[in-house]
PDB file of C-alpha atoms in Angstrom:
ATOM      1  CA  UNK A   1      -5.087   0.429 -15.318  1.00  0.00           C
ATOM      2  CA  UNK A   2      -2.246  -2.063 -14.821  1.00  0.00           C
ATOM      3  CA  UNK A   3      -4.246  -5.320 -13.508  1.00  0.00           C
ATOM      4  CA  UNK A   4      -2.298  -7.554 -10.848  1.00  0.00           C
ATOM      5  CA  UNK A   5      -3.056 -11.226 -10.500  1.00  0.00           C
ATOM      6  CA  UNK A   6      -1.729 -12.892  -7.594  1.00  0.00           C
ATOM      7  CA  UNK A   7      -1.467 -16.912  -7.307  1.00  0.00           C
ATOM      8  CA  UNK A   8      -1.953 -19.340  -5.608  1.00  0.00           C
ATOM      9  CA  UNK A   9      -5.153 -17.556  -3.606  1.00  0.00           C
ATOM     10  CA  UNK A  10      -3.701 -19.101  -0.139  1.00  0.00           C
ATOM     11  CA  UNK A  11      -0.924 -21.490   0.957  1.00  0.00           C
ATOM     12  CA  UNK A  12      -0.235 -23.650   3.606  1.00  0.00           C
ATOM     13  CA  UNK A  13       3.553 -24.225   4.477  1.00  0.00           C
ATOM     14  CA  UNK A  14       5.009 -26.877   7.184  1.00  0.00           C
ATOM     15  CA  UNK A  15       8.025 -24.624   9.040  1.00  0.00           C
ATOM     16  CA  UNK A  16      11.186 -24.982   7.793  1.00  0.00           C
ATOM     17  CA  UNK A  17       9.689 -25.451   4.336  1.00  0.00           C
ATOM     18  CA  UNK A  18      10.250 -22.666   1.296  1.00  0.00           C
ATOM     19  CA  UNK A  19       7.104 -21.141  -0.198  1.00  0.00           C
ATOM     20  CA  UNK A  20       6.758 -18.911  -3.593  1.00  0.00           C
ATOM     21  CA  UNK A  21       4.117 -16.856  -4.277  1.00  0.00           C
ATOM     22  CA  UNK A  22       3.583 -15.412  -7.989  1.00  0.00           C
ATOM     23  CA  UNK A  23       2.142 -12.100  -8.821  1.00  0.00           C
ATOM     24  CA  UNK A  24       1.319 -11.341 -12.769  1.00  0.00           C
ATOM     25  CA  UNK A  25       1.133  -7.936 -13.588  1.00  0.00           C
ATOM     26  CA  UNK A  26      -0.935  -7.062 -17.066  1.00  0.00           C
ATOM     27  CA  UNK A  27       1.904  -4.347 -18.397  1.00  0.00           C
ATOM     28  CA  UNK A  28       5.208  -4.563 -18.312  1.00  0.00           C
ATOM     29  CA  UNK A  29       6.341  -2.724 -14.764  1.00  0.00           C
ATOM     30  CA  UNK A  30       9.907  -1.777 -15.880  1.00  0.00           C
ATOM     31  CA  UNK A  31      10.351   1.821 -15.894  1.00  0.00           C
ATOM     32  CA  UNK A  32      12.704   3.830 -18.556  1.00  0.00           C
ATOM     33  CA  UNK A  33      15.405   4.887 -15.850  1.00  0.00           C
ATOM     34  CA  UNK A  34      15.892   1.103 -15.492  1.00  0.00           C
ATOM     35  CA  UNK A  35      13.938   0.378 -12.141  1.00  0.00           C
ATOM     36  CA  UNK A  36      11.073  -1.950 -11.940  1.00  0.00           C
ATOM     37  CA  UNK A  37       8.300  -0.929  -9.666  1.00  0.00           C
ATOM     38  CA  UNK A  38       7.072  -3.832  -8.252  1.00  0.00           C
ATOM     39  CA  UNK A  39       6.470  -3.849  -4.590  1.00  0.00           C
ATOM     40  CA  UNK A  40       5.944  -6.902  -1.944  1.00  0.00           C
ATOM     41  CA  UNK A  41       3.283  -6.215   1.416  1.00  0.00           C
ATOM     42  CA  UNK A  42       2.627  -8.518   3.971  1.00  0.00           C
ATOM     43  CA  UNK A  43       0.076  -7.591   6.639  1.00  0.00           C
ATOM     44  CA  UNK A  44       0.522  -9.946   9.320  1.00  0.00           C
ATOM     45  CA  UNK A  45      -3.172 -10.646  11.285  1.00  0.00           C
ATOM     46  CA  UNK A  46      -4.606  -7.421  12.758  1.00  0.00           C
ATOM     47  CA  UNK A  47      -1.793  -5.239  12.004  1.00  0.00           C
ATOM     48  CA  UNK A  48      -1.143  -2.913   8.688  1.00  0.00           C
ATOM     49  CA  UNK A  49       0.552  -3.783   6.121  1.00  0.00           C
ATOM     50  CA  UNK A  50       4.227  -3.705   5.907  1.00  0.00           C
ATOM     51  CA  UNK A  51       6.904  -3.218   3.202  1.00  0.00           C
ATOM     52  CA  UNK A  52       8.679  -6.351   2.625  1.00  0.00           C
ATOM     53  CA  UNK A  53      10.555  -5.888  -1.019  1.00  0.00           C
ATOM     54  CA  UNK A  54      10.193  -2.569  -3.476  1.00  0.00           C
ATOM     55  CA  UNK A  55      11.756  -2.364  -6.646  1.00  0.00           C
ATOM     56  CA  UNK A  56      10.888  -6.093  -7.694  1.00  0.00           C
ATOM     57  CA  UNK A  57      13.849  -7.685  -5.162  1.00  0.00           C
ATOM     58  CA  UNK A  58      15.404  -4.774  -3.153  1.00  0.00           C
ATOM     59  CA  UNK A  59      14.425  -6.141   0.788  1.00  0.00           C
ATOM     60  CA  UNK A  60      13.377  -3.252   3.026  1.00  0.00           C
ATOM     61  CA  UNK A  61      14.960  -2.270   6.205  1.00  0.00           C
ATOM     62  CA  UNK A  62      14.510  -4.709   9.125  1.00  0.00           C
ATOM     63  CA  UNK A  63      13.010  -7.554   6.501  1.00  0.00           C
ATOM     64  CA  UNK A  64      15.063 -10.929   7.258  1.00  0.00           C
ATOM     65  CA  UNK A  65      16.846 -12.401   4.220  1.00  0.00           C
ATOM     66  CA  UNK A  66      15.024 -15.353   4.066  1.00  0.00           C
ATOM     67  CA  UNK A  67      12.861 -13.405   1.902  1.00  0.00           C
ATOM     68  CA  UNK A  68      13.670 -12.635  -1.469  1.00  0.00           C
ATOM     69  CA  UNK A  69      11.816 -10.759  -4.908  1.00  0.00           C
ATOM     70  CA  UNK A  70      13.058 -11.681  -8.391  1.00  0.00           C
ATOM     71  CA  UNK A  71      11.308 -11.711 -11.708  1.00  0.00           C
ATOM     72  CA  UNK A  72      10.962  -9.386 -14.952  1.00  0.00           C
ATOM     73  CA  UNK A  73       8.475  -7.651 -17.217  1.00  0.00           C
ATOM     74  CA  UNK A  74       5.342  -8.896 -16.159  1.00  0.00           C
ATOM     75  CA  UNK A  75       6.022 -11.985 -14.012  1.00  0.00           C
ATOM     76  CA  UNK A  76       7.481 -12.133 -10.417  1.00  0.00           C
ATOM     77  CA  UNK A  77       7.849 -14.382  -7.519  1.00  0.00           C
ATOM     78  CA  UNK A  78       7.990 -13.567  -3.766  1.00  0.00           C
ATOM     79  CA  UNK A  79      10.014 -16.765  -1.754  1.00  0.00           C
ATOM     80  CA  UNK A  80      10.553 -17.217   1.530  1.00  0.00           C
ATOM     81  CA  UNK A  81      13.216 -19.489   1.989  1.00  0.00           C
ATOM     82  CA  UNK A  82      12.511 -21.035   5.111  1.00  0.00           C
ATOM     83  CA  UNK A  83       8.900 -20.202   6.710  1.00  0.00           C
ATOM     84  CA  UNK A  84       8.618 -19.491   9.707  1.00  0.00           C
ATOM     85  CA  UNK A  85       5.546 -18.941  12.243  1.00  0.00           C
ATOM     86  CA  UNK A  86       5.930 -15.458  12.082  1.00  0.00           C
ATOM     87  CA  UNK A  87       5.573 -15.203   8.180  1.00  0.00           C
ATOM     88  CA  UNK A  88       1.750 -15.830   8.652  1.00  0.00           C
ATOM     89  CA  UNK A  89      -0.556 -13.361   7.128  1.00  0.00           C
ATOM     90  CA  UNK A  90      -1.520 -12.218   3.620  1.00  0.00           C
ATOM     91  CA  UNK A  91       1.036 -10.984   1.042  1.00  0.00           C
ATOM     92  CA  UNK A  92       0.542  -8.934  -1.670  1.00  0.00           C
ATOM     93  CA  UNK A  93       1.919  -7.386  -4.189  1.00  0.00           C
ATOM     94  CA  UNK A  94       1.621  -3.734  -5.801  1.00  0.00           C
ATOM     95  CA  UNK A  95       2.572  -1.914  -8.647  1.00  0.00           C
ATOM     96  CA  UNK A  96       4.175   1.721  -7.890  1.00  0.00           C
ATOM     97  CA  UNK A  97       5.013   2.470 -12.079  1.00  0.00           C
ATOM     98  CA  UNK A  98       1.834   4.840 -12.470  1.00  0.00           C
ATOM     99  CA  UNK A  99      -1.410   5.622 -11.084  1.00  0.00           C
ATOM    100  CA  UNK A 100      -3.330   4.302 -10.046  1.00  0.00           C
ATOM    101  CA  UNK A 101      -1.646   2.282  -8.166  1.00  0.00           C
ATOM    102  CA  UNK A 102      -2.623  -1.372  -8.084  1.00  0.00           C
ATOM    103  CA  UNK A 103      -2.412  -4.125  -5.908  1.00  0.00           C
ATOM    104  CA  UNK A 104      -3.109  -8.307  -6.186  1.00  0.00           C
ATOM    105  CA  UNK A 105      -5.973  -9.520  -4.563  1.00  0.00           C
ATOM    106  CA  UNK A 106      -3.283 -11.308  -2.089  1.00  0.00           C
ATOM    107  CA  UNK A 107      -2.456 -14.503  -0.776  1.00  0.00           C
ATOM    108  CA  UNK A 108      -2.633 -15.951   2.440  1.00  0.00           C
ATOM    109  CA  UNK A 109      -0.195 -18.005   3.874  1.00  0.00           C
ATOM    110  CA  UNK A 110      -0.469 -20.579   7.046  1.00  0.00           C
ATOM    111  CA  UNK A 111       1.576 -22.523   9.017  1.00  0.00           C
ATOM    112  CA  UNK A 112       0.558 -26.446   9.154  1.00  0.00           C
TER     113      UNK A 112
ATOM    114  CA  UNK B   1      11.740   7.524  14.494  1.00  0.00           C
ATOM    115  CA  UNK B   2       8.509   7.879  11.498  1.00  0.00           C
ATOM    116  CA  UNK B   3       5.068   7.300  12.658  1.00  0.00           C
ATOM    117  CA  UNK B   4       1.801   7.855  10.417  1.00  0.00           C
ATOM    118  CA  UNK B   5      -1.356   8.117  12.680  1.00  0.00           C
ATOM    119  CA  UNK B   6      -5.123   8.551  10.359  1.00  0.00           C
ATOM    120  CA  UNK B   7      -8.116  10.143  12.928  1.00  0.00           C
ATOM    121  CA  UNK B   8     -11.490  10.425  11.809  1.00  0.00           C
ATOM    122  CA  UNK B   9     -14.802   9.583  12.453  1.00  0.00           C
ATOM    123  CA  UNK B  10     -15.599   5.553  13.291  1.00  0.00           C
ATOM    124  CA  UNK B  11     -19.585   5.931  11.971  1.00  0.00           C
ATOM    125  CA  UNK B  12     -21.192   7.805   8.589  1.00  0.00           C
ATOM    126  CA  UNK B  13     -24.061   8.048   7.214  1.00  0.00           C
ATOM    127  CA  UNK B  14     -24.855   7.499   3.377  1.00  0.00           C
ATOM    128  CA  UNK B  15     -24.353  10.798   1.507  1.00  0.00           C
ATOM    129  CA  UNK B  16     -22.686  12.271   3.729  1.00  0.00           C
ATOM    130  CA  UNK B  17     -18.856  13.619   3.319  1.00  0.00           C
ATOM    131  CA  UNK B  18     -16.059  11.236   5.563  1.00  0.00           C
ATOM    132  CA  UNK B  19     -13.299  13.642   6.414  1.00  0.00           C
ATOM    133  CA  UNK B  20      -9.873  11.600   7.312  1.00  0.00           C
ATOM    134  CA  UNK B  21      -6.690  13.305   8.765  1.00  0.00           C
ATOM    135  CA  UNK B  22      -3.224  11.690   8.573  1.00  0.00           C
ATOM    136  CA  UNK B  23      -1.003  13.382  11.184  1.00  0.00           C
ATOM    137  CA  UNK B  24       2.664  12.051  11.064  1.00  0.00           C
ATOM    138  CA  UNK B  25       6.113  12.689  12.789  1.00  0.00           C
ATOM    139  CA  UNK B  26       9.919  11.769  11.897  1.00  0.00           C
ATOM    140  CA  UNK B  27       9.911  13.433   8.350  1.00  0.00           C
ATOM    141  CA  UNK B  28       8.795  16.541   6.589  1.00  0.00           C
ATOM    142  CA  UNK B  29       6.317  16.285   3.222  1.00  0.00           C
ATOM    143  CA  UNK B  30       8.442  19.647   1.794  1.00  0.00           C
ATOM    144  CA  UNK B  31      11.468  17.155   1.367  1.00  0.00           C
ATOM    145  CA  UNK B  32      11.854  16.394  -2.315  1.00  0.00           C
ATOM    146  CA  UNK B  33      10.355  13.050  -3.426  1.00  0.00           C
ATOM    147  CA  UNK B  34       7.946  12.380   0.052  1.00  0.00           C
ATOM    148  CA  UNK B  35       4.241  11.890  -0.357  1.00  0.00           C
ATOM    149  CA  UNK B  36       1.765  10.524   0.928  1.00  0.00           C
ATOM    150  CA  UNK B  37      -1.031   8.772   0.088  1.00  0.00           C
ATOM    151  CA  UNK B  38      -4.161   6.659   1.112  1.00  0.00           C
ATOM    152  CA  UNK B  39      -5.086   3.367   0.776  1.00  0.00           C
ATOM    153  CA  UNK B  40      -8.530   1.179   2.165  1.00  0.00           C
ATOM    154  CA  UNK B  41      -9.271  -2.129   2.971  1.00  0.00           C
ATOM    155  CA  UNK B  42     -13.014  -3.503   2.931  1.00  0.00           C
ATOM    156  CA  UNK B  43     -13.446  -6.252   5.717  1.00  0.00           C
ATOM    157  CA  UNK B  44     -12.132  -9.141   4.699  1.00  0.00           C
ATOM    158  CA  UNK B  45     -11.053  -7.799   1.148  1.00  0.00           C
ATOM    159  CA  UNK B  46      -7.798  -6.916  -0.669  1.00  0.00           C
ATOM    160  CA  UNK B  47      -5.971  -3.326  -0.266  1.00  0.00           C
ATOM    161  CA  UNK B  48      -6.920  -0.462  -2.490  1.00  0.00           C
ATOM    162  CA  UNK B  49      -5.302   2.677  -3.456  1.00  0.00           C
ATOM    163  CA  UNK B  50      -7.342   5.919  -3.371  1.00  0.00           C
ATOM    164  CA  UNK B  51      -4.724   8.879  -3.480  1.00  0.00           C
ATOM    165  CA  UNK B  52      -1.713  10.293  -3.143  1.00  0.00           C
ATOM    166  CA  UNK B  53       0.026  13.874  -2.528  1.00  0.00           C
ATOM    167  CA  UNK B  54       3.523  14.636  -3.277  1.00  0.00           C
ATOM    168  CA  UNK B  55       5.857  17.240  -1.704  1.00  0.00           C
ATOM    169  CA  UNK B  56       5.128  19.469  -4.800  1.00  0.00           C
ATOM    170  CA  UNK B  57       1.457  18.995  -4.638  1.00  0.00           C
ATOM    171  CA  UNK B  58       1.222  17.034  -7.100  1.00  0.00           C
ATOM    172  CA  UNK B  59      -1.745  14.616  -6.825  1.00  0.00           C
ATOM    173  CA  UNK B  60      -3.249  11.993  -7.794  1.00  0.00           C
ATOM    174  CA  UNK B  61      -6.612   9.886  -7.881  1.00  0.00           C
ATOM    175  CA  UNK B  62      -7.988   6.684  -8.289  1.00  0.00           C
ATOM    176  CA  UNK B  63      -9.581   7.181 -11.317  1.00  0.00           C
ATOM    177  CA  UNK B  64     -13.428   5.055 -10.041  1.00  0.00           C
ATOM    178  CA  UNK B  65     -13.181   7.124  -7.016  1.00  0.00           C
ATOM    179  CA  UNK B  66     -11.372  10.464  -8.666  1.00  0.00           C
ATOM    180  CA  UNK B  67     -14.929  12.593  -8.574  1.00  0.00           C
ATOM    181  CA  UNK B  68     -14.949  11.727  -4.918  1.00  0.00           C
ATOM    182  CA  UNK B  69     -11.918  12.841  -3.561  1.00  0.00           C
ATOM    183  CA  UNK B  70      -9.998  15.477  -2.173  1.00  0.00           C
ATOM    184  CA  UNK B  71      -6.259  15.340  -0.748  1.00  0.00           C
ATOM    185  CA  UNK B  72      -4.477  18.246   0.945  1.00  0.00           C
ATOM    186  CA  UNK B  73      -1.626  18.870   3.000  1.00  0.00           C
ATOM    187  CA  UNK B  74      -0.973  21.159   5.665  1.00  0.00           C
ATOM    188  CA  UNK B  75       3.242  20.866   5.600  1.00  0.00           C
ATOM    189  CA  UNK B  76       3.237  23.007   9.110  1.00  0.00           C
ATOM    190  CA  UNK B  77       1.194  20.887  11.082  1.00  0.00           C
ATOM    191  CA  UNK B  78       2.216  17.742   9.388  1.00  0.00           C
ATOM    192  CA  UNK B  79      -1.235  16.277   8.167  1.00  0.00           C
ATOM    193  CA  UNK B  80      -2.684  15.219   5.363  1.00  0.00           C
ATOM    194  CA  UNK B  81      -6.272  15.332   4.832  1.00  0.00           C
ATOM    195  CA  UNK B  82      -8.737  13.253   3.194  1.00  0.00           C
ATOM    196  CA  UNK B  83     -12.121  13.936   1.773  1.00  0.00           C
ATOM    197  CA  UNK B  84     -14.551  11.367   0.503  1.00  0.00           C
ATOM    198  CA  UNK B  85     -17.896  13.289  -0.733  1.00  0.00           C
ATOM    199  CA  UNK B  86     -21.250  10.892  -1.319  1.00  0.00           C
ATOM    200  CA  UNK B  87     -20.661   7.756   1.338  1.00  0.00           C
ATOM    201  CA  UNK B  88     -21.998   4.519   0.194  1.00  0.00           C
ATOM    202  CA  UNK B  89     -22.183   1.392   2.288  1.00  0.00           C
ATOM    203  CA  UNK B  90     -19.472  -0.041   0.180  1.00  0.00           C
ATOM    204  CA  UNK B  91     -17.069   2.535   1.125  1.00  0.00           C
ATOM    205  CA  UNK B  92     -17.421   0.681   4.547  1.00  0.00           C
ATOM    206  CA  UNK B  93     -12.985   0.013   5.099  1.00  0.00           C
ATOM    207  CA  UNK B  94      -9.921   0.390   7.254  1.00  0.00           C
ATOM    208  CA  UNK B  95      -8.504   3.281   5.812  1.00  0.00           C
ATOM    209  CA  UNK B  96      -4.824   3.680   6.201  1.00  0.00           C
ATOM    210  CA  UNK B  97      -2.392   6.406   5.316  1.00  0.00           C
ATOM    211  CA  UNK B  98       1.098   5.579   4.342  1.00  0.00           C
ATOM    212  CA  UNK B  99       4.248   7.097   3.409  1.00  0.00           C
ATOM    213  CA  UNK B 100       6.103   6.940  -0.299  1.00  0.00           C
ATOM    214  CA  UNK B 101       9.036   8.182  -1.627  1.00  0.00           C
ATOM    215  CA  UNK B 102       9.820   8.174  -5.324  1.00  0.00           C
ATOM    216  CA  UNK B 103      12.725  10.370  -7.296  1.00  0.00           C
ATOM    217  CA  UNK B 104      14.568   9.989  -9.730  1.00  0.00           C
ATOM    218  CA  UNK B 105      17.118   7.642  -8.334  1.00  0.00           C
ATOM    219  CA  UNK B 106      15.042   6.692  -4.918  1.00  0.00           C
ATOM    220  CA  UNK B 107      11.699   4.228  -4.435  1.00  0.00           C
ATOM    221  CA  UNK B 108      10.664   2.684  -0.852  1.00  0.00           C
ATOM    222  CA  UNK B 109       7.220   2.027  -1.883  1.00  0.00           C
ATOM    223  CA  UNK B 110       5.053   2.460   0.604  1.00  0.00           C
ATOM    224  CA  UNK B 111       7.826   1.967   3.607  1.00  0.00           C
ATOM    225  CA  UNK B 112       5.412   3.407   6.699  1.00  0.00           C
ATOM    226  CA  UNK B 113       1.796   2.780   7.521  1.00  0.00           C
ATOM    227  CA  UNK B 114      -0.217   4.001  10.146  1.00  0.00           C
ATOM    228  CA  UNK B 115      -2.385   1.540  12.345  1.00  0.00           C
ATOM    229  CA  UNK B 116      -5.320   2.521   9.792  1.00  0.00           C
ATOM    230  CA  UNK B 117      -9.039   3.378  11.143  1.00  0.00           C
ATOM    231  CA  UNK B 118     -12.467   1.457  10.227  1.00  0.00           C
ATOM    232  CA  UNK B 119     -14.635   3.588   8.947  1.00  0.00           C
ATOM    233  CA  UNK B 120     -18.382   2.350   8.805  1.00  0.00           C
ATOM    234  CA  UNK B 121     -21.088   3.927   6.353  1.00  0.00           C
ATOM    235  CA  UNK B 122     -24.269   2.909   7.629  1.00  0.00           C
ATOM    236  CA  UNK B 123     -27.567   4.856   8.265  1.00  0.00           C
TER     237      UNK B 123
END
């Protein structure tokens, strides 16, 4: 199984400020047809999770560009350019290469 | 618009079977590339993946719960259906269903979630 390490375990961020949030996978997640498969969740306080970036820094429909996904073979970084209240909640990231699928452990993020 | 919606019972006892049901609207799971799958959330704890079931049928398992499971589809009545044999107390989770589509040349992840539903195994 493809292990995913997420760091730091939470995060408190002053609004306004940028935040980065790392995510270590254990294999490589770049796929032979070129695509890596490395997925970004946040799930906001009582609500489900919700698609933020997929293929390592592709944003999803609706997600503000203050958010962005970069990295390669086994190390990427989720930033949020400019937190805002809003961005509170747990984030985590998940590897969609092969099953099973496998997500970090998350990391929560709070406004001061 | 796409909406995901799991249904189940909130309370199990240990040993028995949990039987989920993911009923969704706004796209069809015979389109080429659409699956869905299953994931769970302990209280308090990180998200899990259990399952998946592609257009084709295809399956597949989370290998540490893989003698456990059971995913189906019904394509005209637009469910999925989830079976979890031999309930422990640690199976005690939110479980959500959610929508993925992966081809060849198209990946959203998991783009659609439903609100999820807390299942408690408890005697």
């Amino acid at each position: 199984d493809i292990v995913m390490t997420q760091s730091p375990l939470s995060l408190s961020v002053t609004p306004g400020e940028p935040a980065s949030i790392s995510c270590r996978s254990s294999q490589r997640l770049l796929h032979s047809n070129g695509n890596t498969y490395l997925d970004w969740y946040l799930q906001k306080p009582g609500q489900s999770p919700q698609l933020l970036i997929y293929l390592r820094s592709n944003r999803a429909s609706g997600v503000p560009d203050r958010f962005s996904g970069s990295g390669s073979g086994t190390d990427f970084t989720l930033k949020i350019s400019r937190v805002e209240a809003e961005d509170v909640g747990v984030y985590y990231c998940m590897q969609g290469l092969q099953s099973p699928l496998t997500f970090g452990g998350g990391t929560k993020v709070e406004i001061k | 618009q796409i909406t995901l919606k799991e249904s189940g019972p909130t309370l199990v006892k240990p040993t028995q079977t949990l039987t989920l049901t993911c009923t969704f609207s706004g796209f069809s799971l015979s389109t080429s590339g659409v699956a869905v799958g299953w994931i769970r959330q302990p209280p308090g704890k990180a998200l899990e993946w259990l399952t998946f079931i592609y257009w084709n049928d295809d399956k597949r398992y989370s290998p540490s719960l893989n003698s456990r499971l059971t995913i189906a589809k019904d394509t005209s009545k637009n469910q999925v259906v989830l079976t979890m044999t031999n309930m422990d107390p640690v199976d005690t989770a939110t479980y959500y269903c959610a929508r993925r589509l992966k081809t060849a040349t198209i990946y959203n992840g998991f783009d659609y979630w439903g609100q999820g539903t807390l299942v408690t195994v408890s005697s």
